[in-house]
Every structure is written in structure tokens, then in C-alpha cells.
Coordinates of C-alpha atoms and ligand atoms in Angstrom, one line a residue:
X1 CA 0.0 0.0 0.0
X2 CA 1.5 3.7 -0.7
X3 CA 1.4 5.8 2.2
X4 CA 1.4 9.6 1.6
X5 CA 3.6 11.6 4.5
X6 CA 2.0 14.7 4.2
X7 CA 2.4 17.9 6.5
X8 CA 0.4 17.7 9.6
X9 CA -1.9 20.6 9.9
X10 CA -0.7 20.8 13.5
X11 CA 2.3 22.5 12.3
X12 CA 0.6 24.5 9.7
X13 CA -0.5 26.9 11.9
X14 CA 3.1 27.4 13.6
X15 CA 4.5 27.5 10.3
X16 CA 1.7 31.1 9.7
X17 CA 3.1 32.5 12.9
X18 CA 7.2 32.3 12.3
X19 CA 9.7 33.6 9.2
X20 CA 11.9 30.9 10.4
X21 CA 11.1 27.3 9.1
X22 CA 9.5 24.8 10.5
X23 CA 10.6 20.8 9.1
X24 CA 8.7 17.5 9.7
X25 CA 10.6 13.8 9.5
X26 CA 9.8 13.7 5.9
X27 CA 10.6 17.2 4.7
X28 CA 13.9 17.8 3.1
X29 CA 16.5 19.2 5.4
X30 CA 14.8 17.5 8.8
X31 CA 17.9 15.8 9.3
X32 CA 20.6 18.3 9.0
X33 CA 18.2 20.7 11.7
X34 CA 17.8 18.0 14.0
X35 CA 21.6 17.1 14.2
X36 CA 24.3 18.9 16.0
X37 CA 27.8 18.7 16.9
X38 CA 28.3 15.2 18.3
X39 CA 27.4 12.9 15.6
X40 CA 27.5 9.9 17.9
X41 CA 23.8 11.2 19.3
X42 CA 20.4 11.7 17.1
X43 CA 16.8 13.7 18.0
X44 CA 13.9 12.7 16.4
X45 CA 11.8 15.3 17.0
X46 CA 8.1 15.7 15.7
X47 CA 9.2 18.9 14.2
X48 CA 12.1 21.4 14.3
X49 CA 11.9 25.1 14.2
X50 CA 14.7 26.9 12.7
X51 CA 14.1 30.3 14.5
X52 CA 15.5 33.1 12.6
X53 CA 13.9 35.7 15.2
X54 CA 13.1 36.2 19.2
X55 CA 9.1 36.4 18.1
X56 CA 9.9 33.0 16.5
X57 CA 11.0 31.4 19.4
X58 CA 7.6 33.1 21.8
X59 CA 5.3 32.0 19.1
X60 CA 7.2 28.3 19.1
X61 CA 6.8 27.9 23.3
X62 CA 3.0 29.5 23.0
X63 CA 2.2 26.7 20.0
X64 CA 3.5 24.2 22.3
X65 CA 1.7 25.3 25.4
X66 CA -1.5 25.0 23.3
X67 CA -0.6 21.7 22.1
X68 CA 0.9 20.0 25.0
X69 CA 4.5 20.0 23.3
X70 CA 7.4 19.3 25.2
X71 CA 10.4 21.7 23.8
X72 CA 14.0 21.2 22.9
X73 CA 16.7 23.8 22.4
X74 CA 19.8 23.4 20.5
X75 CA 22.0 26.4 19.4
X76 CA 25.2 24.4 18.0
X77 CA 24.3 20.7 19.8
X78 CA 28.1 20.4 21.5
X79 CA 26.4 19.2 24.6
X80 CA 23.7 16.9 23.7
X81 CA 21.6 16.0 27.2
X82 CA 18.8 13.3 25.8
X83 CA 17.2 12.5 22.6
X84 CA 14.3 15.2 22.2
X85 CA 11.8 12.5 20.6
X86 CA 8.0 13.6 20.6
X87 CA 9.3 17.3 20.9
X88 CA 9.4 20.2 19.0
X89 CA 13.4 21.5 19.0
X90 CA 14.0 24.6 18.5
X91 CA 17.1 25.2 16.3
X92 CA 18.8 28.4 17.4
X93 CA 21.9 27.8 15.1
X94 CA 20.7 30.9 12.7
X95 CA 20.7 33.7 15.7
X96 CA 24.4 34.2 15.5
X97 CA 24.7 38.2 16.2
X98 CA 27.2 39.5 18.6
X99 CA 27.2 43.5 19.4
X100 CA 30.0 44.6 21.2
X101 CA 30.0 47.6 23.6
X102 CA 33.8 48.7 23.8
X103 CA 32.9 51.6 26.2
X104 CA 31.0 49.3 28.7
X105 CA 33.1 46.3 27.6
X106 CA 30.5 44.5 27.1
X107 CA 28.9 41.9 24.2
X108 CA 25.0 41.1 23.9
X109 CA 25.0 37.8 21.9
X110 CA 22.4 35.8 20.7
X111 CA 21.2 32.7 21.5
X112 CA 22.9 30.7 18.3
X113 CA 26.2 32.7 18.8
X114 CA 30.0 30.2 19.1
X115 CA 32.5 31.6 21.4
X116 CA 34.8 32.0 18.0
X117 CA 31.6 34.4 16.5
X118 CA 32.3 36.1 19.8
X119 CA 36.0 36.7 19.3
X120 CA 35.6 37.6 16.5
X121 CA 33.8 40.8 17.3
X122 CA 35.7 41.7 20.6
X123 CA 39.4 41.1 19.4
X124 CA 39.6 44.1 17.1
X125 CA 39.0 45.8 20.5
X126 CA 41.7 44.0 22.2
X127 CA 38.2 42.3 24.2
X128 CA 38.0 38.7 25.3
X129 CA 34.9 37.0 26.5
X130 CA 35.6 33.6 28.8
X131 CA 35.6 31.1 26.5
X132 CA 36.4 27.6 27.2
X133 CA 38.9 25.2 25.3
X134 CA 36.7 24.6 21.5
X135 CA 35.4 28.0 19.8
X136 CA 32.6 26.2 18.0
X137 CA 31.0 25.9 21.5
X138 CA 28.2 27.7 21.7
X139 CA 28.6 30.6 24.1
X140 CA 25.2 30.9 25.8
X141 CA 25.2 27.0 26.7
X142 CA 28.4 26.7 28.4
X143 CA 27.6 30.0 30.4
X144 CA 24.5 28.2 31.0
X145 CA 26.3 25.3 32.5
X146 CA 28.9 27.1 34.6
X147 CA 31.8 27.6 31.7
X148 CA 35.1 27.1 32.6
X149 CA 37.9 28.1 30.4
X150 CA 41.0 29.4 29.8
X151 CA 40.4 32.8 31.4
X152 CA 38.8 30.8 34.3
X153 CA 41.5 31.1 36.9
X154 CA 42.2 34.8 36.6
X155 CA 38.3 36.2 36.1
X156 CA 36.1 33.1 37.0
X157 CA 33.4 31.1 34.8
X158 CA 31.2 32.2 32.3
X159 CA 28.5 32.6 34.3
X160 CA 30.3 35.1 36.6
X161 CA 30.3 37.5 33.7
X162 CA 26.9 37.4 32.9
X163 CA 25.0 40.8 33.3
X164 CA 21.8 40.2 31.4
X165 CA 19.4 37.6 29.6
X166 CA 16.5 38.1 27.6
X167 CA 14.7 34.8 28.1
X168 CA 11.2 33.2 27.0
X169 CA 9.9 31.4 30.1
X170 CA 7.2 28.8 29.7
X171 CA 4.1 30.6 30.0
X172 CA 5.4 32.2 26.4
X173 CA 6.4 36.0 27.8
X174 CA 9.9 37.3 26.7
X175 CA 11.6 38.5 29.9
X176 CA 14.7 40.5 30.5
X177 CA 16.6 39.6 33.9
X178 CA 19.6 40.5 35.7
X179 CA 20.3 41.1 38.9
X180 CA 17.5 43.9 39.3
X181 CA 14.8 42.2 37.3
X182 CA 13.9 38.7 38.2
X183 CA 17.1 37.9 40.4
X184 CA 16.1 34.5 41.6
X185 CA 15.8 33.3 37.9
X186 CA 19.2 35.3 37.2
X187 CA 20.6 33.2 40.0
X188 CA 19.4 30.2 38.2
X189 CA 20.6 30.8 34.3
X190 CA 24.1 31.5 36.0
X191 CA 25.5 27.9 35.9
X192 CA 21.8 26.2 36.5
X193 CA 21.7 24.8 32.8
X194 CA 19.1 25.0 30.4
X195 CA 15.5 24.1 31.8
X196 CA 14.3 27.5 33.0
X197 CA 13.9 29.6 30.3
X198 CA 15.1 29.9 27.0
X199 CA 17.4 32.7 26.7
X200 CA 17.4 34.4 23.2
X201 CA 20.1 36.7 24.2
X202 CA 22.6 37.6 27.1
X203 CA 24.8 40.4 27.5
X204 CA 28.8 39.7 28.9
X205 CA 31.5 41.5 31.0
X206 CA 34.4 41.3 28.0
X207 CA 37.5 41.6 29.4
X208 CA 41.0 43.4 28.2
X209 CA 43.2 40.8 27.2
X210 CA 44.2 42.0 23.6
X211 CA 47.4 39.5 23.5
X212 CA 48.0 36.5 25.6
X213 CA 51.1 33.9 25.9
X214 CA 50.0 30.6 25.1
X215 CA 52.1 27.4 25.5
X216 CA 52.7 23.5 24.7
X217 CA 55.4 21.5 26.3
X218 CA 55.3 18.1 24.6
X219 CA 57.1 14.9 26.6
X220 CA 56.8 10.9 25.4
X221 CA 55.3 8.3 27.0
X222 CA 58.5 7.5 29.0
X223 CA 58.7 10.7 30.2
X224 CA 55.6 11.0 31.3
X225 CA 55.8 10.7 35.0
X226 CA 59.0 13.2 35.2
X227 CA 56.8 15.3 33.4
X228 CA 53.5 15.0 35.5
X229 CA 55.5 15.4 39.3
X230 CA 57.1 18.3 37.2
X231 CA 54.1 19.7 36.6
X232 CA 52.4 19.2 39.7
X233 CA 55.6 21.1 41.4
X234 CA 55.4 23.8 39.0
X235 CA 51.6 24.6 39.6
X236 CA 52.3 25.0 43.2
X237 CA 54.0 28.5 42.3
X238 CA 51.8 29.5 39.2
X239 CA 49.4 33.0 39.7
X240 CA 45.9 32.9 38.7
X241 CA 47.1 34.6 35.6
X242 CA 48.2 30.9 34.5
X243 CA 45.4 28.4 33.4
X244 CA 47.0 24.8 32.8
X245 CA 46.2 21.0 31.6
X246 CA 48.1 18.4 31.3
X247 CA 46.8 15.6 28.7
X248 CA 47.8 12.6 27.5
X249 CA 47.1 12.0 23.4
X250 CA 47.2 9.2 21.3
X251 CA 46.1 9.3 17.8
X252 CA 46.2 7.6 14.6
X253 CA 48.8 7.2 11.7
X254 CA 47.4 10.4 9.7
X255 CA 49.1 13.0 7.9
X256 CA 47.1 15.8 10.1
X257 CA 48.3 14.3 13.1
X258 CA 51.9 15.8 14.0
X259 CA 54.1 13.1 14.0
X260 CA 54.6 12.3 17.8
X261 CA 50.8 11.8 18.1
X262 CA 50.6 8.9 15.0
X263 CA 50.2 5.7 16.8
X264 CA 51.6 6.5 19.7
X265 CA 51.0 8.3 23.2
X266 CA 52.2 11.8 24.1
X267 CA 52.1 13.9 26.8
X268 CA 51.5 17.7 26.0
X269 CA 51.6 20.3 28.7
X270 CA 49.1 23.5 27.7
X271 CA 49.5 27.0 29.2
X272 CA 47.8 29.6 28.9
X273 CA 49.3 32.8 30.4
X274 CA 46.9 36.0 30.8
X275 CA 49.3 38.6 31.7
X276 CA 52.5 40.6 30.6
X277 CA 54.7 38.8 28.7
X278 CA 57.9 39.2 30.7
X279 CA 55.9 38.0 33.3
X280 CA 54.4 35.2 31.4
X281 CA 58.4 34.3 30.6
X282 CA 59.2 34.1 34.3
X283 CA 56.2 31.6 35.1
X284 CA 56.7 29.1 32.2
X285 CA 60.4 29.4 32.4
X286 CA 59.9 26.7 35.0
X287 CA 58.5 24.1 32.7
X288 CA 61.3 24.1 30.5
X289 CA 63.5 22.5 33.0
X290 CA 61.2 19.4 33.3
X291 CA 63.6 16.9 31.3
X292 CA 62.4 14.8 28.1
X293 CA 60.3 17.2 25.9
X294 CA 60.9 16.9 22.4
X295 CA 59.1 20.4 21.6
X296 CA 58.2 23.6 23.3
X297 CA 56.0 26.1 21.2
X298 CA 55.5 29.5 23.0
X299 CA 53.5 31.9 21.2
X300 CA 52.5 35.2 22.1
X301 CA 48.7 35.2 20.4
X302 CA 45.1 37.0 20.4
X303 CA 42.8 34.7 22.6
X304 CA 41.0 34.3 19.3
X305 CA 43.5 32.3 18.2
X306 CA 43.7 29.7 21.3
X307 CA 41.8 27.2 19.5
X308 CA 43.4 26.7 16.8
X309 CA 46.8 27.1 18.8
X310 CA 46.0 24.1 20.7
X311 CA 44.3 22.1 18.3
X312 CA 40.7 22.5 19.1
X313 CA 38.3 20.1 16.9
X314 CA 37.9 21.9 14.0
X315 CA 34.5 19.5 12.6
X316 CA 31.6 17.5 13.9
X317 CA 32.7 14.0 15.1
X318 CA 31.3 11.1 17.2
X319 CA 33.0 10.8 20.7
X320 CA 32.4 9.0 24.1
X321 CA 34.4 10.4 27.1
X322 CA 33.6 10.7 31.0
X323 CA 35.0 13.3 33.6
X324 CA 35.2 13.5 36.8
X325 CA 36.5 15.6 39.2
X326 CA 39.7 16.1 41.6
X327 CA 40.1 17.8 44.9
X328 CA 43.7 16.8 45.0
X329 CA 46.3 15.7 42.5
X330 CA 48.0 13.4 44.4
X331 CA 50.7 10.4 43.9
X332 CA 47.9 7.9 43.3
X333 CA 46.1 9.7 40.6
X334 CA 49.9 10.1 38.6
X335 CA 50.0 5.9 38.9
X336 CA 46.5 5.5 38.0
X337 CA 47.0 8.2 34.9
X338 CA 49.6 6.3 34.1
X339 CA 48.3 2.9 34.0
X340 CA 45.1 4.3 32.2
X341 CA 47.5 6.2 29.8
X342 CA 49.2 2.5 29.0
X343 CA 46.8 0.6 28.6
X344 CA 43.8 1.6 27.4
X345 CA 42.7 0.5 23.6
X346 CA 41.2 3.7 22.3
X347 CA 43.2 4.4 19.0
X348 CA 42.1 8.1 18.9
X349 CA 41.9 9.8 22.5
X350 CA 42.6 12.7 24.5
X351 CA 42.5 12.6 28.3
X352 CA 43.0 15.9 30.3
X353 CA 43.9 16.5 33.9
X354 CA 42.8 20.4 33.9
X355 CA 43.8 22.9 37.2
X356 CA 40.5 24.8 38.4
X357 CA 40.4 27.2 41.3
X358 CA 41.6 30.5 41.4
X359 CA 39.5 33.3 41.1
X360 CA 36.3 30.6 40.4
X361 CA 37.4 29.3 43.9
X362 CA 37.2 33.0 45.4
X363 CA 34.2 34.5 43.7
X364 CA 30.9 33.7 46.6
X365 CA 29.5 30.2 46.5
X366 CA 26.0 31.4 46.8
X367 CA 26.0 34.0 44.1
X368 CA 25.0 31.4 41.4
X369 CA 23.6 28.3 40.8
X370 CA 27.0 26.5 39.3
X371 CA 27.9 24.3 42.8
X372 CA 31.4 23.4 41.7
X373 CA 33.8 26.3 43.0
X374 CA 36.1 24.1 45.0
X375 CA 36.8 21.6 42.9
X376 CA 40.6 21.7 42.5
X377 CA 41.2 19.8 39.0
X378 CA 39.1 18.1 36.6
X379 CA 39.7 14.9 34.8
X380 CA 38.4 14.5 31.3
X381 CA 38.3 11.6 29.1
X382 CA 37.2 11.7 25.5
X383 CA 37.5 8.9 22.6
X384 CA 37.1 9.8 18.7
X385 CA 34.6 7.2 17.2
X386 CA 35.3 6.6 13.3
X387 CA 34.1 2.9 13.1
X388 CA 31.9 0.4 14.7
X389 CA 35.2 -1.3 15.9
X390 CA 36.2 1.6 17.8
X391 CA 33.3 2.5 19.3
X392 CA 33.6 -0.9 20.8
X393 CA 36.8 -0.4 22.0
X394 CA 36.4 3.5 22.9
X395 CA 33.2 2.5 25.0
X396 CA 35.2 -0.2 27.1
X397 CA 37.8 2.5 28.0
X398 CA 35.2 4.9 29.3
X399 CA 33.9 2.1 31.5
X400 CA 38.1 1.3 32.1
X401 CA 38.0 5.5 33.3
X402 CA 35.1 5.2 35.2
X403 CA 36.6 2.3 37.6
X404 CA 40.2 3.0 38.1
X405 CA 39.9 6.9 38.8
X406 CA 36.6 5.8 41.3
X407 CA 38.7 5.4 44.4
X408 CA 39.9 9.0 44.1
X409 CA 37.2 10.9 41.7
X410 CA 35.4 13.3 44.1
X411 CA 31.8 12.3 42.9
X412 CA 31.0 15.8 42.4
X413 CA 30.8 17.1 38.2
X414 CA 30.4 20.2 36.2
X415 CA 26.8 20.3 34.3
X416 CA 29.1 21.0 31.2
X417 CA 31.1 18.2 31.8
X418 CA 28.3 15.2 31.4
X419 CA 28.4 13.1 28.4
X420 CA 24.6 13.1 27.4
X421 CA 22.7 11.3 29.5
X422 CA 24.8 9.8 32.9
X423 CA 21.6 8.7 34.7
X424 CA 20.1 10.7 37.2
X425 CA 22.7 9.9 40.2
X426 CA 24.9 12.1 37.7
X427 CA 22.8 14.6 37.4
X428 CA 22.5 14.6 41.1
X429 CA 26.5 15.2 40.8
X430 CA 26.3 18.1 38.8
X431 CA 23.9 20.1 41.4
X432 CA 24.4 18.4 45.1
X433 CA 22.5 19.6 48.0
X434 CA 20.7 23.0 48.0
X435 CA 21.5 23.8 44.6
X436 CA 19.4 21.3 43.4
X437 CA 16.9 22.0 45.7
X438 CA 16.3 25.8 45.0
X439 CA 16.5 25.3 41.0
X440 CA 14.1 22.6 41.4
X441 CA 12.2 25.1 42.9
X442 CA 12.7 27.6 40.5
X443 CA 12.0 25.4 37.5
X444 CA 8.1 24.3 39.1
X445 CA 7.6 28.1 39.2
X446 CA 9.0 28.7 35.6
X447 CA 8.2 25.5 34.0
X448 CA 5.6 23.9 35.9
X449 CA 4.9 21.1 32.9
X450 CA 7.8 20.2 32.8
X451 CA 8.2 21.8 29.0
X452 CA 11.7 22.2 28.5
X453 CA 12.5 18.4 29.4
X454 CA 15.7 18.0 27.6
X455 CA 17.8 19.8 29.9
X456 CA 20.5 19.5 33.2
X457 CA 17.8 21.4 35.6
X458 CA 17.1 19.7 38.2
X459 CA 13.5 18.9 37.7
X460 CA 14.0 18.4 33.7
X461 CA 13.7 14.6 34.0
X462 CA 11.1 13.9 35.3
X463 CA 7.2 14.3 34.2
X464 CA 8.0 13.4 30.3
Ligands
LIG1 C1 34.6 19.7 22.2 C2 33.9 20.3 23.4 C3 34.7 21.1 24.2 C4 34.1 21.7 25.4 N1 34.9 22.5 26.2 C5 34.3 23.1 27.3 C6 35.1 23.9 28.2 O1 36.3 24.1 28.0 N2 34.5 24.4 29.3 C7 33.2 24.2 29.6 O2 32.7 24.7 30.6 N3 32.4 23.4 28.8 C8 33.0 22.9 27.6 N4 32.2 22.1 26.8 C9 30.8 21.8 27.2 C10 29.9 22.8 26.7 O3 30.1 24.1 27.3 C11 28.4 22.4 26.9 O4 28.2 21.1 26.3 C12 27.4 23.4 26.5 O5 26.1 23.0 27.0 C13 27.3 23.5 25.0 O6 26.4 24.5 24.6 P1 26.0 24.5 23.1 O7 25.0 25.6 22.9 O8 27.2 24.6 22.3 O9 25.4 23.1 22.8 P2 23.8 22.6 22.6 O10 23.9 21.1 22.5 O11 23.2 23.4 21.5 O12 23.1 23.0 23.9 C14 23.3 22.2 25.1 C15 22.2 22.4 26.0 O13 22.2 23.8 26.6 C16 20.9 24.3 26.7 N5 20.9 25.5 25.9 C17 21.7 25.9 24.9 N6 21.3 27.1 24.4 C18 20.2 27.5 25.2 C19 19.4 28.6 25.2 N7 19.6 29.7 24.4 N8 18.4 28.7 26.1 C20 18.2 27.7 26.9 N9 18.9 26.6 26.9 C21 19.9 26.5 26.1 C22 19.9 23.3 26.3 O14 19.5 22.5 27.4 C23 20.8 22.3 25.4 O15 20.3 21.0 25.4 C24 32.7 21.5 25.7 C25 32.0 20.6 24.9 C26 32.6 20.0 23.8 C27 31.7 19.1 22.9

């Protein structure tokens, strides 16, 4: 029998109401809406909206309020929670604009906006925002999740610098809220994740950073423990000017890999120094003296250019990875970094050991929602998935992570540091205690059904 898909009139009447457009499973160019950044997870939504305004995006959560539809939000899908099936997702990728205000120092960004679309507008102001390790990262997500990047240790997280958000809560009204207007919701978008509101624009402290010195130390395998007691010395000096991580590498034999990557394990110390650069030389000088490395690059760069400095994925792949966090690095998590470095079968992998604190540990615990301020280092594990055969093999070495580090992982994670969906004893991790209470609070008052379901909020799982 032929079956005719045809377009529901359901959607019809959103498709009157918004410029943007609005795709069903069977129409042409569903697919490439639905999927984001990490190509190892899929939504199949009933419909996607590819909002190209703010009234788009009211008339999309006052459709679904009238229908009963559960919403999804993706702006460039680099941190995938669940599969939005049944929903309608709202694709936010076309809302790219970034204004910068170099008297206030200041950026208003949209909601689709990457931290490199954000660069690129402050740097010819000398500006930085606080952007993480990957440019192509949205910028409104991770602030929405904490954010903690290279800037981190001298300024604080993302979230710390937000000022304003222009958000569309639940009941369909577009909101602005700061610190004046709505403050308990303000406390919430700062670090609480995305199950509040959606924010179609926020407005950023940009700092004055117009040059910064970046660095990469690179040691093999058999160097690798002078290299990591090294390191652990060294940071015991380092100001909060200095953001570090230490990560081990392995790659495959391909020409874009540089050579001491291509089938074999390296270990790459990665500095980034926020300050003068005589004073940046005296701190790194330091490093130099750890024996074994077979190259030290130091560069003296715009922060726009830290991503591609250090490598940052440049395309959308398929990865599985873990993290966990640290509040000390001590002898045992060198042997067990060094066991896990040795042995584990992933042929394509990357596996940080990242220094947190400073100015995130100093800024007030209770002035946002982010619960995380005094964890000391995080761990982060990711595997590159290009075959069936190395999923396999990349999945057994997240499980491989997840037992060995165990005995000394705190328990405790960064929202922006889950993989998808962890379960909910995860998501317990990512918001312990009265965090989780007061934004489960917070999201029955601005999402009482539960709408925005696809999200780290406490309160987001449940009621699907
Ligand atoms: C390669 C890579 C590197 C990363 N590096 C860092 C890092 O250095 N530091 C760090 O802190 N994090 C980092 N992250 C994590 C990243 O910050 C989070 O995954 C973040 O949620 C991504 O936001 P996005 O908009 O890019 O992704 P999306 O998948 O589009 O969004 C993720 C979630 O955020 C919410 N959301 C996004 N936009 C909105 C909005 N406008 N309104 C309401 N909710 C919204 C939604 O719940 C959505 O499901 C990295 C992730 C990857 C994949």
C-alpha cells in the first residue's frame, strides 16, 4: 500500500506564525536541523523550528503550550543532554549576532552565537569573553552550565560574567533579567543549565586581554611521569594569571596528526598565560626544565586564536568520554593516569587533567547556581569514534576510566562536563544539595509542565 507523508496541519498553523522554518521527518533538510555537533547522538523530534527571530522562538513555546508539546533547544548541539523525541526543538543555530559595547566592555549575543563568532567581534577591541577550550561551543550553553575556560583562573566562569538575559519562560512572555529584574531566575541561568527559560540573548562583561602567551610542552610516554610530578611542582607557584592542563594523546597514523601523536602516546603540557609577557616568561620558564620534551612552542597570540593554537576540533565528530572531578592531584592519581595512559585501547583519544580554582574558587559560593567552585582539577576523558570497531573499543575504556579513577574521583561534576545522558545519580552530581533543591524550585515556578525536558535542571527529567 503507498502511504502519503504529508504535513500535519498541527504544524501548519506554527509555520503562519514564524519567518523561520519549520521541518517535519519527511521534509527535506529535517535531518541536518535535528543534528548537531556530536554525531554519535540523534533527535527525532516531531518537528524542528529553525528560528531566525526572538518572536519565533515566543510563538514556538505559546504553540506548544497550546498543544501540550514538550520543547528542545539546540543552538550548535556540542552538549547533547537526551534524545528530544515527541518534541518540538528549537534550532537556534541561525541567531548568531554578537554587538560589542567597547565603552562598557561588554557583548550582547544571541542565542545561536560560538564563542569563535564572539571573538571575533571583541578582538579588534583588544576584548576577550571567557571562552572555554573549543570555539565552536556555543557561548550561551556553556555559560549556561557554569563555563570554565582558559580565562577561568584569573576572572572566573562564564556565568560570573553574565550581566543580562532576555529569556522566554514557559508561560510564552519574553523577559529581561539581571540582577535587578527577576534575580532568583538570574541566579538560576548563571551555571543552573538550560531548563528555565530559553534565553534568546545575554549580555557579557568582555574583558582586556588583547594578546596573551600561550604554550605546549610536549614529553613521550617515557617521560611522562617526570613530566606529571614536574608539573604538579610547577603549579604549586603559578598566579591565577596561568590556566593549565596536562593531557595525554594518542592518535592515529594520519598525515594531520603531528608526528609524535601517529600511533603513539604523548604527553602535551598547555598553558595559557593571561598577563605581561615578561611576566608570562618568568612563570613558564619553569617548565622548560622538566627533562624529556621533544618540543616547546610558545607563542605570544590574540585569545582568538587559542583554539586553533591548541588544536581544538575543527568538525563535527562522534566521541564518548567521562569526567570527573579532583580535589587533589595526588601520587595515586599520577599511577593511575599512568596505568590508564598505558593501557587503554582507544586508538584516537585525549585525556586531560585540567587545574581549576583561582579566582572561580574566590568569587561567593552562593551568588549562582554553578555548585562546583572548590573543585581543584578536573579529569576528562574523550574517545574519537570513526568505526563500529572503535566505538567498541572506545566504550570499554570509558567504563576502564570510570573504575580505576573511582577510588579518588570526588563524585561531584560540572553540568558542562556530562556526556549526554549519565543517569540521574549524575545529574545529582552536577547540582548536590541545596543547589538542586532551590532550581528545582525555580524550575516548578518557571516550567511547571515540565516543557523544557531536555535539559541539566534539576527537575528536567522527570514528568516526560
Ligand atoms: C569539544 C567540546 C569542548 C568543550 N569545552 C568546554 C570547556 O572548555 N569548558 C566548559 O565549561 N564546557 C565545555 N564544553 C561543554 C559545553 O560548554 C556544553 O556542552 C554546553 O552545553 C554546550 O552548549 P551549546 O549551545 O554549544 O550546545 P547545545 O547542544 O546546542 O546546547 C546544550 C544544552 O544547553 C541548553 N541551551 C543551549 N542554548 C540554550 C538557550 N539559548 N536557552 C536555553 N537553553 C539552552 C539546552 O539545554 C541544550 O540542550 C565542551 C563541549 C565540547 C563538545
Amino acid at each position: 500500500m503507498f502511504v502519503l507523508e504529508k504535513t500535519t496541519d498541527q504544524f501548519q498553523e506554527l509555520r503562519s506564525q514564524v519567518l523561520g522554518q519549520v521541518l517535519e521527518p519527511h521534509e527535506p533538510g529535517f535531518a541536518q536541523a535535528s543534528q548537531g555537533w556530536s554525531l554519535g547522538h540523534k533527535h527525532q523530534p516531531k518537528a524542528v523550528l529553525v528560528a531566525k527571530t526572538t518572536a519565533d522562538i515566543v510563538a514556538a513555546v505559546q504553540f506548544a503550550q497550546v498543544h501540550g508539546l514538550a520543547i528542545a533547544v539546540q543552538a550548535t548541539g556540542h552538549g547533547f543532554v537526551r534524545a528530544a523525541d515527541d518534541a518540538l526543538l528549537i534550532n537556534l543555530a541561525g541567531l548568531t549576532k554578537v554587538q560589542v559595547n567597547p565603552a562598557s566592555q561588554t557583548a550582547t549575543v544571541q542565542a545561536g552565537a560560538s564563542w569563535a563568532q564572539v571573538l571575533k567581534a571583541a578582538s579588534p577591541y583588544g576584548l576577550t569573553g571567557l571562552l572555554g577550550d573549543t570555539p565552536s561551543v556555543g557561548a550561551v550553553g556553556y555559560t549556561l552550565g557554569g563555563g570554565m575556560g582558559w580565562f577561568g583562573r584569573k576572572y572566573g566562569l562564564g556565568c560570573d560574567a553574565l550581566l543580562e538575559a532576555q529569556v522566554v519562560t514557559m508561560d510564552g512572555q519574553l523577559r529581561t533579567v539581571s540582577a535587578e529584574h527577576q534575580a532568583e531566575l538570574f541566579w538560576g541561568l548563571k551555571g543552573g543549565a538550560g531548563g528555565l527559560a530559553i534565553v534568546t540573548e545575554m549580555t557579557i562583561k568582555l574583558y582586556l586581554e588583547s594578546a596573551v602567551t600561550a604554550a605546549q610542552f610536549v614529553f613521550p610516554l617515557e617521560y611522562a611521569r617526570q613530566a606529571m610530578e614536574g608539573y604538579r611542582e610547577w603549579l604549586k607557584r603559578v598566579p591565577d594569571e596561568l590556566s593549565s592542563r596536562l593531557m595525554f594523546a594518542h592518535g592515529p597514523d594520519v598525515p594531520f596528526l603531528p608526528p609524535f601523536l601517529r600511533n603513539q602516546t604523548a604527553l602535551i603540557i598547555q598553558a595559557v598565560y593571561a598577563g605581561p609577557e615578561t611576566e608570562a616568561a618568568k612563570t613558564l620558564e619553569a617548565l622548560s626544565f622538566i627533562p624529556g620534551s621533544i618540543a616547546q612552542i610558545i607563542n605570544r597570540i590574540r585569545p582568538a586564536e587559542l583554539g586553533m593554537f591548541f588544536g581544538a576540533p575543527p568538525a563535527p565528530s562522534e566521541s564518548v568520554g567521562q569526567a570527573e572531578q579532583l580535589s587533589e592531584f595526588s601520587d595515586e592519581v599520577i599511577e593511575l593516569a599512568l596505568a590508564f595512559a598505558k593501557s587503554q585501547p582507544a586508538p584516537f583519544y585525549m585525556f586531560e587533567l585540567r587545574q581549576l580554582g583561582g579566582a572561580v574558587a574566590n568569587i561567593s559560593h552562593e551568588v549562582t547556581a554553578f555548585a562546583h567552585r572548590n573543585a581543584a582539577f578536573l579529569l576528562n576523558y574523550h574517545a574519537l569514534v570513526f568505526s563500529p570497531e572503535v566505538r567498541a573499543k572506545s566504550q570499554l575504556s570509558v567504563s576502564a576510566f570510570s573504575k580505576l579513577f573511582a577510588p579518588v574521583a570526588s563524585g561531584e561534576i560540572m553540568p558542562n562536563f556530562l556526556n549526554g545522558d549519565e543517569g540521574e545519580a549524575r545529574d545529582h552530581a552536577a547540582y548536590p544539595g541545596l543547589k538542586s533543591m532551590r532550581l528545582a524550585m525555580l524550575k516548578a515556578r518557571f516550567d511547571p509542565e515540565n516543557r523544557l525536558r531536555y535539559a541539566r535542571t534539576p527537575g528536567s527529567r522527570s514528568g516526560a
